[in-house]
Coordinates of C-alpha atoms and ligand atoms in Angstrom, one line a residue:
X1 CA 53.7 15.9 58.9
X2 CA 52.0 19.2 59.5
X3 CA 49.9 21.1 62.2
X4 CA 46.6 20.1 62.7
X5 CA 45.3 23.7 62.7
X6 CA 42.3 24.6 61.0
X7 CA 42.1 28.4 60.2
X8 CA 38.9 29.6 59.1
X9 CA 38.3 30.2 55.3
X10 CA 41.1 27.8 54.3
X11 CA 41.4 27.6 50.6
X12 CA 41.0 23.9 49.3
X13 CA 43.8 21.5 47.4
X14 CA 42.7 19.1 44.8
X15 CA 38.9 19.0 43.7
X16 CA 36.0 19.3 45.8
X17 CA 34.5 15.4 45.2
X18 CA 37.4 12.4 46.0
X19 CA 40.9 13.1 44.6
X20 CA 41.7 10.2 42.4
X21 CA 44.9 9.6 39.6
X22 CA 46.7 7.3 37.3
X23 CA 49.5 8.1 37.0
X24 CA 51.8 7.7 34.0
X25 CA 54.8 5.9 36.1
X26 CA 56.2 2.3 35.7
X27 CA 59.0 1.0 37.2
X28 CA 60.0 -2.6 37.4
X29 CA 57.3 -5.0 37.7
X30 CA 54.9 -2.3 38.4
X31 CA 52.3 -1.8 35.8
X32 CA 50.5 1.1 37.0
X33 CA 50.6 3.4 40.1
X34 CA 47.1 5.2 40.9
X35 CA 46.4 7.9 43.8
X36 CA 43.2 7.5 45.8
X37 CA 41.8 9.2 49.2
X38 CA 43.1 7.7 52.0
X39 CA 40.5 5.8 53.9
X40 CA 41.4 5.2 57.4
X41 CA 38.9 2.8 57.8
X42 CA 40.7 0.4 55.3
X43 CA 44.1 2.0 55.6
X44 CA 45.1 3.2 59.6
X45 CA 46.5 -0.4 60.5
X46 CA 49.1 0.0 57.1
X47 CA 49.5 3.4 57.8
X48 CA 50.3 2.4 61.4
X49 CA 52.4 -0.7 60.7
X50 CA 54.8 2.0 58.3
X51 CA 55.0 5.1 61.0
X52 CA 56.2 2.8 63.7
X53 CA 59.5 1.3 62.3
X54 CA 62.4 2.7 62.3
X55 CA 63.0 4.5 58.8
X56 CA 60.2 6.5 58.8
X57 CA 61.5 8.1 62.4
X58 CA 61.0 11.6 60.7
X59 CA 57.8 11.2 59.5
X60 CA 57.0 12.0 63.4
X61 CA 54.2 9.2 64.4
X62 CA 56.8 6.3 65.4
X63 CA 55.6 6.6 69.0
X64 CA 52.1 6.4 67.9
X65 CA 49.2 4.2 68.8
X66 CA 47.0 2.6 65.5
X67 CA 44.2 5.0 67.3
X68 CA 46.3 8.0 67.7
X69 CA 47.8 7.6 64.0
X70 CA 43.7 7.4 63.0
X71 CA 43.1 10.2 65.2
X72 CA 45.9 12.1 63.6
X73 CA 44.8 11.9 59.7
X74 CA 40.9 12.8 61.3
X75 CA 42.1 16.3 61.9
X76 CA 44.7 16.7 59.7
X77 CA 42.4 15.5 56.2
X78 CA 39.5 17.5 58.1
X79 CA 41.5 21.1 57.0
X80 CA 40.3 21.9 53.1
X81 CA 44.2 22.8 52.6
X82 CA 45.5 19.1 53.3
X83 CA 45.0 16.0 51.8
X84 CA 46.4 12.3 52.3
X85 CA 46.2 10.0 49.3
X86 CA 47.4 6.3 49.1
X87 CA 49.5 5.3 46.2
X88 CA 48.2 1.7 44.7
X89 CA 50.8 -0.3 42.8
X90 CA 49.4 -3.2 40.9
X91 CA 52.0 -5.4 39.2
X92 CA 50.6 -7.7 36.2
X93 CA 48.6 -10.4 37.6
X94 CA 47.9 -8.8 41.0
X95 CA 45.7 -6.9 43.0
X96 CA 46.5 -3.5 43.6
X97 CA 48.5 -2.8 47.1
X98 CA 49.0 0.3 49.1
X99 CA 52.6 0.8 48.7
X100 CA 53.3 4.8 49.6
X101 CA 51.2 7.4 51.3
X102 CA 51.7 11.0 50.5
X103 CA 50.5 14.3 52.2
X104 CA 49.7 17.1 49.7
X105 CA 48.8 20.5 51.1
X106 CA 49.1 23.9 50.6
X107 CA 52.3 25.8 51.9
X108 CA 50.7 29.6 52.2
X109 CA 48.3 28.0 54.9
X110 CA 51.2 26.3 56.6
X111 CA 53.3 28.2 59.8
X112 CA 56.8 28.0 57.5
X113 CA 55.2 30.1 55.0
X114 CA 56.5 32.8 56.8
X115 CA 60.1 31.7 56.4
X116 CA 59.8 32.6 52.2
X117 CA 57.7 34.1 49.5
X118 CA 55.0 32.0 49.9
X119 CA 52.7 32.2 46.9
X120 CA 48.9 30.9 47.0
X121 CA 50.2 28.8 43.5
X122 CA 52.4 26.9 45.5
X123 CA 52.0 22.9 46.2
X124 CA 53.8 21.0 49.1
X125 CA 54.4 17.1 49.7
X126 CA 55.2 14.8 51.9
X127 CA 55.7 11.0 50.9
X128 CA 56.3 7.9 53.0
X129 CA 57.2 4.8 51.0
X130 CA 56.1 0.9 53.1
X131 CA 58.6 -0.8 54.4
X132 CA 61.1 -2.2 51.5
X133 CA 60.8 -5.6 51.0
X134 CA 63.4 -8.3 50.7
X135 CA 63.9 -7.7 46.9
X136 CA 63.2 -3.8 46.7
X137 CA 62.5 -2.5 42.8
X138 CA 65.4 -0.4 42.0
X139 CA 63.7 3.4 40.9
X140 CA 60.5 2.5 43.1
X141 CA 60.6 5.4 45.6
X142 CA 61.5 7.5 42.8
X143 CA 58.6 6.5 40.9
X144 CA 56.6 7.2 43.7
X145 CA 57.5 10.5 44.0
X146 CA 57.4 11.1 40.4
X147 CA 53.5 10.2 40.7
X148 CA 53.2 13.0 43.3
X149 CA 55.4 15.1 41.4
X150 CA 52.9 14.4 38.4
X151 CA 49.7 14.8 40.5
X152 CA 50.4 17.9 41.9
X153 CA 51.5 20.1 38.3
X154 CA 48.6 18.6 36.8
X155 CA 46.7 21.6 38.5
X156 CA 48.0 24.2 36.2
X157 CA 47.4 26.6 39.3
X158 CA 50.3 25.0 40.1
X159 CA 53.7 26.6 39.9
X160 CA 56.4 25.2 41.8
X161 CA 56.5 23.0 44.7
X162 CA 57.5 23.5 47.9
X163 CA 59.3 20.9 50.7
X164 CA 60.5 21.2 54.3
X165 CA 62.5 17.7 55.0
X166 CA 64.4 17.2 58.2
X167 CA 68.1 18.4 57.5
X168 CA 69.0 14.7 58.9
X169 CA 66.7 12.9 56.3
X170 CA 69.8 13.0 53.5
X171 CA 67.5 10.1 51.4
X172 CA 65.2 12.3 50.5
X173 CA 66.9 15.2 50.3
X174 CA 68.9 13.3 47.5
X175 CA 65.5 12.6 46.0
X176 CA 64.3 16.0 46.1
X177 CA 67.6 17.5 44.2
X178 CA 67.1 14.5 41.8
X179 CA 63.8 15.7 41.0
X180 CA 65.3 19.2 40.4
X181 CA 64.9 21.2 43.9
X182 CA 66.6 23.6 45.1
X183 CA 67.5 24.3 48.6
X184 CA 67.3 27.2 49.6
X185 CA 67.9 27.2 53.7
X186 CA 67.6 25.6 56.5
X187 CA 64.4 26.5 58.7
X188 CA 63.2 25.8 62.0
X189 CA 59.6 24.7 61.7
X190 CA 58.2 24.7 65.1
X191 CA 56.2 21.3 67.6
X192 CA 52.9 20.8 66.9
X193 CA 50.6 18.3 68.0
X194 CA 51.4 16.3 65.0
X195 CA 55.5 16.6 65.7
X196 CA 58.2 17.8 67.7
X197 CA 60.0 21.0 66.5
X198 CA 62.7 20.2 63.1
X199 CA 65.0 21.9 61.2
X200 CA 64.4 21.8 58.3
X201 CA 65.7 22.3 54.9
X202 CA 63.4 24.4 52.8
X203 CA 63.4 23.3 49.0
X204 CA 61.7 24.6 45.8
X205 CA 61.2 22.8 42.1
X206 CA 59.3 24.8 39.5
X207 CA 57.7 23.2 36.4
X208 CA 61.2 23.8 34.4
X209 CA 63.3 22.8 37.1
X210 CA 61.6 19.4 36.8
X211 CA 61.4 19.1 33.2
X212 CA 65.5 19.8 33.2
X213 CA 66.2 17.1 35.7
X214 CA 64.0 14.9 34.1
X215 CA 66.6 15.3 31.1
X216 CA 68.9 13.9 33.0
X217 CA 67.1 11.1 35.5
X218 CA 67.9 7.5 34.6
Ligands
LIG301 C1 62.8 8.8 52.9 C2 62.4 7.6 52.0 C3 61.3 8.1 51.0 C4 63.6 7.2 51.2 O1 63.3 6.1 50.4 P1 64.5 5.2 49.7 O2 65.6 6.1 49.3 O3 63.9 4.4 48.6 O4 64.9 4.3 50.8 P2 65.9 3.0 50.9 O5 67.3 3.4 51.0 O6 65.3 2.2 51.9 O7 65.6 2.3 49.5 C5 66.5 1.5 48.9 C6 66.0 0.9 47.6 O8 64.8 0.2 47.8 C7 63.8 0.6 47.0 N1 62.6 0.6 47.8 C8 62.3 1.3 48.9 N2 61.1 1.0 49.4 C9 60.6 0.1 48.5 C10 59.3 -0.5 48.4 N3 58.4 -0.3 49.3 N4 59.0 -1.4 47.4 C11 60.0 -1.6 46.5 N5 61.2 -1.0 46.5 C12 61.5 -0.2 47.5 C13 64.1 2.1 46.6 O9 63.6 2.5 45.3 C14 65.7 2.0 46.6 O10 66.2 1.6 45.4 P3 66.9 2.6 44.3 O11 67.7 3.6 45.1 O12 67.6 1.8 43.4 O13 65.7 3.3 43.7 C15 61.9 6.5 52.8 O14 62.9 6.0 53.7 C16 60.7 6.8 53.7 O15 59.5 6.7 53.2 N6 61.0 7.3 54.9 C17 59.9 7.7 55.9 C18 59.2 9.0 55.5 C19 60.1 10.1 55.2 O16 61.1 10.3 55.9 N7 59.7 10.9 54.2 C20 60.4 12.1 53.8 C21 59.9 13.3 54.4 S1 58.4 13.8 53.7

């Protein structure tokens, strides 16, 4: 997760009103995956119950209280250049579920910029996928971050996007070449409030670097 700083004048990502998108993803039983706001208000006790456990140990908030995880996404969705969405699944017959969170934000406002051409066109993501459950859905997480993927270049201010994983998190790193990023180097982001210090390995897709892996995705 990233730096609760809030510069002045920070340009905004996604629309002014609530950010909201269907996306055009299925994968097994799953009908339909649709972005919304995150609410904490609804949401902090998921969002808490997913931080905590052990595979999401680089998403940074494992130590966390449900209150400082709440306290967290305050100041980070208060900055115009960062916001958290919840992805709903709803498989047929069912309610929609919460069933990944994503951070999208923009990289030139971020402290790594400095590490590469940062370009104002630029898109960054994070995603964190619940806990998978007894019988996980093959493709899911890919899905997942195929509806991000999709979310993001429907902004056509949008040219390529931009991660910074943890060199140790090799599952998504393996998702992120999958997806057609490239990466570049290894970086050393700095601690924040919202983290301790990473390296991490910085990674770029553009629109045609997805559309050729896309070729070749199952
Ligand atoms: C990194 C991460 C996205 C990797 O996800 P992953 O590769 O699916 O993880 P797993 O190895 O546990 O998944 C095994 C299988 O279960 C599926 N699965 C995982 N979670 C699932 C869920 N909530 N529901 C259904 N199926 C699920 C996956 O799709 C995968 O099957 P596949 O390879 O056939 O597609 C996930 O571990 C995560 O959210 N970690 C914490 C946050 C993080 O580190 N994010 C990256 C930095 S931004």
């Amino acid at each position: 997760m990233l730096s609760p700083q809030t510069p002045p004048s920070e340009p905004r990502i996604g629309p002014v009103g609530p950010w909201r998108f269907v996306s055009d993803q299925r994968v097994g039983s799953i009908e339909r995956i649709e972005l919304r706001e995150l609410a904490l208000a609804r949401d902090a006790a998921t969002i808490h119950d997913w931080v905590r456990r052990d595979y999401a140990r680089y998403w940074g908030m494992q130590g966390m209280t449900c209150a400082d995880v709440r306290a967290a996404y305050e100041a980070l969705t208060a900055r115009p250049s960062l916001r958290a969405l919840i992805g709903l699944v709803r498989a047929a017959d069912e309610a929609p579920r919460p069933a990944f969170l994503t951070e999208c934000y923009l990289p030139i406002c971020e402290a790594f910029a400095r590490h590469y051409d940062a370009r104002d066109s630029d898109r960054g993501l994070h995603i964190l996928v619940a806990p998978r459950p007894a019988q996980p859905i093959p493709g899911f997480t890919r899905a997942a971050f195929a509806s991000v993927l999709e979310l993001l270049f429907a902004d056509p201010a949008a040219e390529r996007i931009v991660v910074e994983p943890d060199v140790r998190n090799h599952k998504i790193r393996a998702i992120n070449r999958a997806f057609g990023f490239c990466e570049l180097r290894p970086i050393e982001i700095e601690a924040s409030p919202a983290g301790p210090a990473k390296t991490a390995m910085l990674s770029v897709c553009t629109r045609e670097d997805l559309r050729r892996a896309m070729e070749t995705l199952p």
